[in-house]
Amino acid sequence: MFAYIVRRLLLIIPTLIAIMVINFGIVQFAPGGPIEQIIAELQGTAIDATARVGGGQGGDVAQGAGQTPGATTGAGGDVTSKYRGAQGLDPEFIEDLERQFGFDKPLHERFLLMMGNYLKFDFGESYFRDETVVGLVLEKMPVSISLGLWTFLLAYLISIPLGIKKAVSDGSRFDVWSSFAVIVGFAVPGFLFAVLLIVLFAGGTYWNIFPLRGLTSENWEELSLVGQVLDYFWHITLPVLAMTLGAFASLTQLTKNSFIDQINQQYVQTARAKGLSESRVLYGHVFRNAMLIVIAGFPSAFIGVLFTGSLLVEVIFSLDGLGLLGFEAAVNRDYPVMFATLYFFTLLGLLMNLATDLTYAFVDPRIDFESRQV
């Protein structure tokens, strides 16, 4: 097993580099980079653009933005022609922006410099926020962790027992009616459930029971410990419920199909013929084998729910988490935030895949990864 773990860890390195290369190339050649973003804002609202650049990167570029001469002069005209909307701006100002964002270096040099910093877990600073990328992620992470962990826990607590019950009573009235709920969960995304819950329970049209926005109340610091806990659950109920309703369907169906497949195996018939109780057969023999396929989906489900599955729910309920941070970074072309979160989540996902294999071996010792060639 040790040799297999080492091989998998070594395989993570080229996989991670390949993913970063592909995404780096796509983003670099996509139109509307950070310099174009600043130029667009500068042309429309120069004060706001100056404040954003100065706040995010220091005073030198902010002073350049404040001086922006009206005509392009000198040999730097070629610099302004590279960026849409840059005509009429001082070429020296554009060159300052390129140096600020590191775009004065060749493409391959920028990538190697970025990966070298990432290997040291130095993710730099946000282009448009006066804060490090690590600081931003740590600031937003509690919201996403709160949503993700509760959603993940509820989804598994609902889906696994429900899937087992549907498998045992396959074709019964319970199976048919519960399948309707599963179909609705498949068909309706979580953010539509969120809108429905707001309409019903957050003062949208009917009852005003739960708060509409935020993770805590404004007077949260003034509350007692019990009051803070109750206030937290009061705010998080609707977002978690919306995400759980959208997440349990696929896991329920996966659990049911896995158990049905195992129930029809010969070893189950043999165990029943020996006089074992149905409960002993189900949980002593079937459960371990049937749960293997459920465990296989654990890493992707965990990463998806914890970090990426809550984007629209965060927007709808005004929850400032990692999903909203990633969306804003993509819109604003905040490359340090985009690539740092991609690097971190990709690395985490690859490690979780390795953890899945180790969990396979723990659940079923008959699985031998040492004999596999990775």
Coordinates of C-alpha atoms in Angstrom, one line a residue:
M1 CA 0.0 0.0 0.0
F2 CA 2.9 2.4 0.8
A3 CA 4.3 2.0 -2.8
Y4 CA 0.8 2.7 -4.2
I5 CA 0.4 5.9 -2.1
V6 CA 3.8 7.1 -3.3
R7 CA 3.0 6.5 -7.0
R8 CA -0.3 8.3 -6.6
L9 CA 1.4 11.3 -4.9
L10 CA 3.9 11.5 -7.6
L11 CA 1.2 11.4 -10.2
I12 CA -0.5 14.4 -8.7
I13 CA 2.5 16.6 -9.8
P14 CA 2.1 16.3 -13.6
T15 CA -1.7 16.2 -13.3
L16 CA -1.7 19.5 -11.4
I17 CA 0.7 21.1 -13.7
A18 CA -1.3 20.0 -16.8
I19 CA -4.5 21.4 -15.3
M20 CA -2.9 24.7 -14.5
V21 CA -1.2 25.0 -18.0
I22 CA -4.5 24.4 -19.8
N23 CA -6.5 26.9 -17.6
F24 CA -3.7 29.5 -17.7
G25 CA -3.6 29.4 -21.5
I26 CA -7.4 29.6 -21.8
V27 CA -7.6 32.6 -19.4
Q28 CA -4.7 34.4 -21.0
F29 CA -6.2 34.3 -24.4
A30 CA -9.7 35.2 -23.3
P31 CA -10.6 38.8 -24.1
G32 CA -11.2 41.4 -21.4
G33 CA -8.3 41.0 -19.0
P34 CA -7.6 43.1 -15.9
I35 CA -6.0 45.9 -17.9
E36 CA -9.0 46.2 -20.1
Q37 CA -11.2 46.2 -17.0
I38 CA -9.4 49.2 -15.6
I39 CA -9.3 51.0 -18.9
A40 CA -13.1 50.5 -19.3
E41 CA -13.8 51.9 -15.8
L42 CA -11.3 54.7 -16.3
Q43 CA -13.0 55.8 -19.5
G44 CA -16.4 55.9 -17.7
T45 CA -15.7 56.7 -14.1
A46 CA -12.0 57.7 -13.6
I47 CA -12.4 58.3 -9.8
D48 CA -13.7 54.8 -9.1
A49 CA -11.1 53.2 -11.3
T50 CA -8.3 55.2 -9.6
A51 CA -9.6 54.2 -6.2
R52 CA -9.8 50.6 -7.1
V53 CA -6.3 50.4 -8.6
G54 CA -4.8 52.5 -5.8
G55 CA -6.5 50.5 -3.1
G56 CA -5.5 47.2 -4.5
Q57 CA -1.9 47.8 -5.6
G58 CA -0.5 51.0 -4.1
G59 CA -0.2 54.6 -4.9
D60 CA 2.2 54.6 -7.9
V61 CA -0.4 53.4 -10.4
A62 CA -3.1 55.4 -8.8
Q63 CA -1.1 58.5 -9.4
G64 CA -0.6 57.5 -13.0
A65 CA -4.4 57.0 -13.4
G66 CA -5.1 60.4 -11.9
Q67 CA -2.7 62.1 -14.5
T68 CA -4.0 60.2 -17.6
P69 CA -3.1 62.6 -20.4
G70 CA -5.6 62.9 -23.2
A71 CA -3.5 62.0 -26.2
T72 CA -1.2 59.1 -27.1
T73 CA 2.3 60.3 -27.8
G74 CA 5.7 58.9 -28.5
A75 CA 6.8 55.4 -29.5
G76 CA 4.5 53.8 -27.0
G77 CA 1.5 54.0 -29.3
D78 CA 1.9 50.3 -30.0
V79 CA 1.4 49.6 -26.3
T80 CA -2.1 51.2 -26.3
S81 CA -3.1 49.4 -29.5
K82 CA -2.9 46.0 -27.7
Y83 CA -5.8 46.9 -25.4
R84 CA -9.4 47.6 -26.5
G85 CA -10.3 51.2 -25.5
A86 CA -6.8 52.3 -24.7
Q87 CA -6.5 54.7 -27.6
G88 CA -6.1 58.2 -26.2
L89 CA -4.4 57.1 -23.0
D90 CA -0.8 57.8 -22.1
P91 CA 1.4 54.9 -23.2
E92 CA 3.5 55.2 -20.0
F93 CA 0.3 54.7 -18.0
I94 CA -0.4 51.5 -19.9
E95 CA 3.1 50.3 -19.4
D96 CA 2.8 51.0 -15.7
L97 CA -0.3 48.8 -15.7
E98 CA 1.5 46.0 -17.5
R99 CA 4.3 46.1 -14.9
Q100 CA 1.8 46.2 -12.1
F101 CA 0.1 43.1 -13.3
G102 CA 3.2 41.4 -14.5
F103 CA 2.1 41.5 -18.1
D104 CA 5.5 43.0 -19.2
K105 CA 7.0 39.5 -19.0
P106 CA 6.6 36.7 -21.5
L107 CA 3.7 34.2 -21.1
H108 CA 5.9 31.3 -20.1
E109 CA 7.9 33.4 -17.6
R110 CA 4.7 34.5 -15.9
F111 CA 3.5 30.9 -15.6
L112 CA 6.7 29.6 -14.2
L113 CA 6.9 32.5 -11.7
M114 CA 3.3 31.8 -10.7
M115 CA 3.9 28.1 -10.2
G116 CA 7.1 28.7 -8.3
N117 CA 5.2 30.9 -5.9
Y118 CA 2.4 28.4 -5.6
L119 CA 4.8 25.6 -4.7
K120 CA 5.8 27.8 -1.7
F121 CA 2.0 28.5 -1.1
D122 CA 2.6 32.1 -1.9
F123 CA -0.6 33.1 -3.7
G124 CA 0.1 36.8 -4.0
E125 CA -2.4 39.6 -3.6
S126 CA -5.7 40.3 -5.3
Y127 CA -5.6 42.7 -8.2
F128 CA -8.6 44.7 -7.1
R129 CA -8.7 44.3 -3.3
D130 CA -6.2 45.5 -0.8
E131 CA -5.8 42.0 0.6
T132 CA -3.8 38.8 0.0
V133 CA -5.5 35.9 -1.7
V134 CA -5.0 33.7 1.3
G135 CA -6.6 36.4 3.5
L136 CA -9.6 36.6 1.2
V137 CA -10.0 32.8 1.1
L138 CA -9.8 32.6 4.9
E139 CA -12.3 35.4 5.3
K140 CA -14.8 33.8 3.0
M141 CA -14.2 30.2 4.0
P142 CA -16.4 30.0 7.2
V143 CA -19.5 30.8 5.2
S144 CA -18.9 28.1 2.6
I145 CA -17.8 25.6 5.2
S146 CA -21.0 26.3 7.1
L147 CA -23.2 25.8 4.1
G148 CA -21.2 22.8 2.7
L149 CA -20.8 20.8 5.9
W150 CA -24.4 21.0 7.0
T151 CA -25.6 20.3 3.4
F152 CA -23.3 17.4 3.0
L153 CA -24.2 16.0 6.4
L154 CA -28.0 16.3 5.8
A155 CA -27.7 15.0 2.3
Y156 CA -26.0 11.8 3.4
L157 CA -28.2 11.3 6.5
I158 CA -31.3 11.5 4.2
S159 CA -30.0 9.8 1.1
I160 CA -28.4 6.7 2.4
P161 CA -31.3 5.5 4.6
L162 CA -33.8 6.5 1.9
G163 CA -31.9 4.7 -0.8
I164 CA -31.7 1.6 1.3
K165 CA -35.4 1.7 2.1
K166 CA -36.2 2.2 -1.6
A167 CA -34.0 -0.8 -2.5
V168 CA -35.6 -3.1 0.1
S169 CA -39.1 -2.1 -0.9
D170 CA -38.4 -1.8 -4.7
G171 CA -41.7 -1.4 -6.6
S172 CA -43.8 -0.7 -3.5
R173 CA -46.0 2.3 -3.0
F174 CA -43.4 3.9 -0.8
D175 CA -40.8 3.5 -3.6
V176 CA -43.1 5.1 -6.2
W177 CA -44.0 8.1 -4.1
S178 CA -40.5 8.7 -2.9
S179 CA -39.3 8.5 -6.5
F180 CA -41.4 11.5 -7.2
A181 CA -39.4 13.5 -4.7
V182 CA -36.2 12.2 -6.2
I183 CA -37.3 13.3 -9.7
V184 CA -38.1 16.7 -8.4
G185 CA -34.7 16.9 -6.8
F186 CA -33.1 15.9 -10.1
A187 CA -35.1 18.4 -12.2
V188 CA -35.1 21.5 -10.1
P189 CA -31.7 23.1 -9.2
G190 CA -30.9 24.3 -5.7
F191 CA -31.2 28.0 -6.5
L192 CA -34.8 27.6 -7.7
F193 CA -35.6 25.9 -4.4
A194 CA -33.9 28.9 -2.7
V195 CA -36.2 31.3 -4.5
L196 CA -39.3 29.1 -3.6
L197 CA -38.2 29.1 0.1
I198 CA -37.8 32.9 0.1
V199 CA -41.3 33.3 -1.4
L200 CA -42.8 30.9 1.2
F201 CA -40.9 31.6 4.4
A202 CA -38.8 34.8 4.1
G203 CA -41.4 37.4 3.5
G204 CA -41.6 37.0 -0.2
T205 CA -45.3 36.4 -0.5
Y206 CA -46.5 34.3 2.4
W207 CA -44.8 33.9 5.8
N208 CA -42.0 36.0 7.2
I209 CA -40.4 33.4 9.4
F210 CA -36.7 33.3 8.4
P211 CA -34.2 36.1 7.6
L212 CA -33.6 36.9 4.0
R213 CA -29.9 37.7 4.0
G214 CA -26.7 37.1 6.0
L215 CA -25.3 34.4 8.2
T216 CA -25.9 36.2 11.5
S217 CA -27.9 39.2 12.8
E218 CA -26.4 42.6 13.2
N219 CA -26.6 42.3 17.0
W220 CA -25.0 38.8 17.0
E221 CA -22.0 40.0 19.2
E222 CA -24.4 41.2 21.8
L223 CA -26.3 37.9 22.1
S224 CA -25.6 35.1 24.7
L225 CA -23.9 31.9 23.6
V226 CA -27.2 30.1 23.3
G227 CA -28.7 33.1 21.4
Q228 CA -25.8 33.2 19.0
V229 CA -26.2 29.5 18.2
L230 CA -29.9 29.9 17.7
D231 CA -29.4 33.0 15.5
Y232 CA -26.9 31.1 13.4
F233 CA -29.2 28.2 12.7
W234 CA -32.1 30.6 12.1
H235 CA -30.1 32.3 9.3
I236 CA -28.7 29.1 7.8
T237 CA -31.9 27.1 7.7
L238 CA -33.2 28.2 4.3
P239 CA -29.8 28.1 2.4
V240 CA -28.9 24.7 3.7
L241 CA -32.4 23.4 3.0
A242 CA -32.3 24.7 -0.6
M243 CA -28.9 23.1 -1.2
T244 CA -29.9 19.8 0.5
L245 CA -33.0 19.5 -1.6
G246 CA -30.9 19.9 -4.7
A247 CA -28.2 17.5 -3.6
F248 CA -29.9 14.4 -2.2
A249 CA -31.5 13.1 -5.3
S250 CA -28.5 11.7 -7.1
L251 CA -27.1 10.2 -4.0
T252 CA -30.4 8.5 -3.1
Q253 CA -30.7 6.9 -6.5
L254 CA -27.0 5.8 -6.5
T255 CA -27.5 4.2 -3.1
K256 CA -30.7 2.4 -4.2
N257 CA -29.2 1.0 -7.4
S258 CA -26.1 -0.1 -5.6
F259 CA -28.1 -2.0 -3.0
I260 CA -30.4 -3.6 -5.5
D261 CA -27.4 -4.8 -7.5
Q262 CA -26.0 -6.4 -4.4
I263 CA -29.3 -7.9 -3.1
N264 CA -29.6 -9.9 -6.3
Q265 CA -26.1 -11.4 -5.9
Q266 CA -25.7 -15.1 -5.2
Y267 CA -24.0 -14.6 -1.8
V268 CA -27.1 -12.9 -0.5
Q269 CA -29.3 -15.8 -1.5
T270 CA -26.8 -18.1 0.2
A271 CA -26.8 -16.0 3.4
R272 CA -30.6 -16.1 3.5
A273 CA -30.6 -19.9 2.9
K274 CA -28.4 -20.3 6.0
G275 CA -31.2 -18.8 8.0
L276 CA -29.7 -15.3 8.7
S277 CA -32.2 -12.6 9.5
E278 CA -33.0 -10.0 6.8
S279 CA -31.4 -7.3 8.9
R280 CA -28.2 -9.4 9.3
V281 CA -28.1 -10.1 5.6
L282 CA -28.7 -6.4 4.7
Y283 CA -26.3 -4.7 7.1
G284 CA -23.8 -7.5 7.7
H285 CA -23.2 -8.5 4.1
V286 CA -24.9 -6.2 1.6
F287 CA -24.1 -2.9 3.2
R288 CA -20.3 -3.2 3.0
N289 CA -20.3 -4.1 -0.7
A290 CA -23.1 -1.7 -1.7
M291 CA -21.4 1.3 0.0
L292 CA -18.3 1.0 -2.1
I293 CA -19.8 2.8 -5.1
V294 CA -21.3 5.5 -2.7
I295 CA -17.8 6.0 -1.2
A296 CA -16.5 6.5 -4.8
G297 CA -18.6 9.6 -5.2
F298 CA -17.6 11.0 -1.8
P299 CA -14.7 13.3 -3.0
S300 CA -16.5 15.0 -5.9
A301 CA -19.6 15.4 -3.8
F302 CA -17.6 16.8 -0.8
I303 CA -15.6 19.3 -2.9
G304 CA -18.7 20.3 -5.0
V305 CA -21.0 20.9 -2.1
L306 CA -18.4 22.4 0.2
F307 CA -16.8 24.9 -2.2
T308 CA -18.6 25.3 -5.6
G309 CA -22.2 24.1 -5.2
S310 CA -23.4 27.2 -3.3
L311 CA -22.6 30.0 -5.7
L312 CA -26.2 31.0 -6.7
V313 CA -27.5 30.2 -3.2
E314 CA -24.8 32.5 -1.7
V315 CA -25.9 35.3 -4.2
I316 CA -29.6 34.8 -3.4
F317 CA -29.2 34.9 0.3
S318 CA -26.4 37.5 0.3
L319 CA -23.9 35.1 1.8
D320 CA -20.3 36.2 1.2
G321 CA -18.6 32.9 0.7
L322 CA -16.1 31.3 -1.7
G323 CA -18.6 30.7 -4.4
L324 CA -19.4 34.4 -4.6
L325 CA -15.6 35.2 -4.4
G326 CA -14.8 33.0 -7.3
F327 CA -17.6 34.4 -9.4
E328 CA -16.5 38.0 -8.8
A329 CA -12.9 37.0 -9.5
A330 CA -13.9 35.6 -12.9
V331 CA -16.0 38.6 -13.8
N332 CA -13.3 41.1 -12.7
R333 CA -10.5 39.0 -14.2
D334 CA -8.8 38.9 -10.8
Y335 CA -6.2 36.4 -11.9
P336 CA -4.4 35.8 -8.6
V337 CA -7.7 34.8 -7.0
M338 CA -8.8 32.7 -9.9
F339 CA -5.6 30.7 -10.3
A340 CA -4.9 30.4 -6.6
T341 CA -8.3 28.9 -5.9
L342 CA -8.0 26.7 -8.9
Y343 CA -4.7 25.4 -7.7
F344 CA -5.9 24.8 -4.2
F345 CA -9.1 23.1 -5.1
T346 CA -7.5 21.0 -7.8
L347 CA -4.8 19.8 -5.3
L348 CA -7.5 19.2 -2.7
G349 CA -9.5 17.2 -5.2
L350 CA -6.6 15.0 -6.2
L351 CA -5.7 14.3 -2.6
M352 CA -9.4 13.4 -1.9
N353 CA -9.3 10.9 -4.8
L354 CA -6.4 9.2 -3.1
A355 CA -8.3 9.3 0.1
T356 CA -11.1 7.5 -1.7
D357 CA -8.9 4.7 -2.7
L358 CA -7.6 4.3 0.8
T359 CA -11.2 4.3 2.1
Y360 CA -12.0 1.5 -0.4
A361 CA -9.2 -0.6 1.0
F362 CA -10.4 0.1 4.6
V363 CA -14.0 -0.8 3.9
D364 CA -13.1 -3.9 1.9
P365 CA -9.7 -5.4 2.6
R366 CA -10.1 -7.7 -0.4
I367 CA -9.2 -4.7 -2.6
D368 CA -5.5 -4.7 -3.3
F369 CA -4.1 -1.5 -5.0
E370 CA -0.5 -2.8 -4.8
S371 CA -1.2 -5.1 -7.8
R372 CA -2.4 -2.2 -9.9
Q373 CA -0.2 -0.3 -12.2
V374 CA -0.8 3.5 -11.9

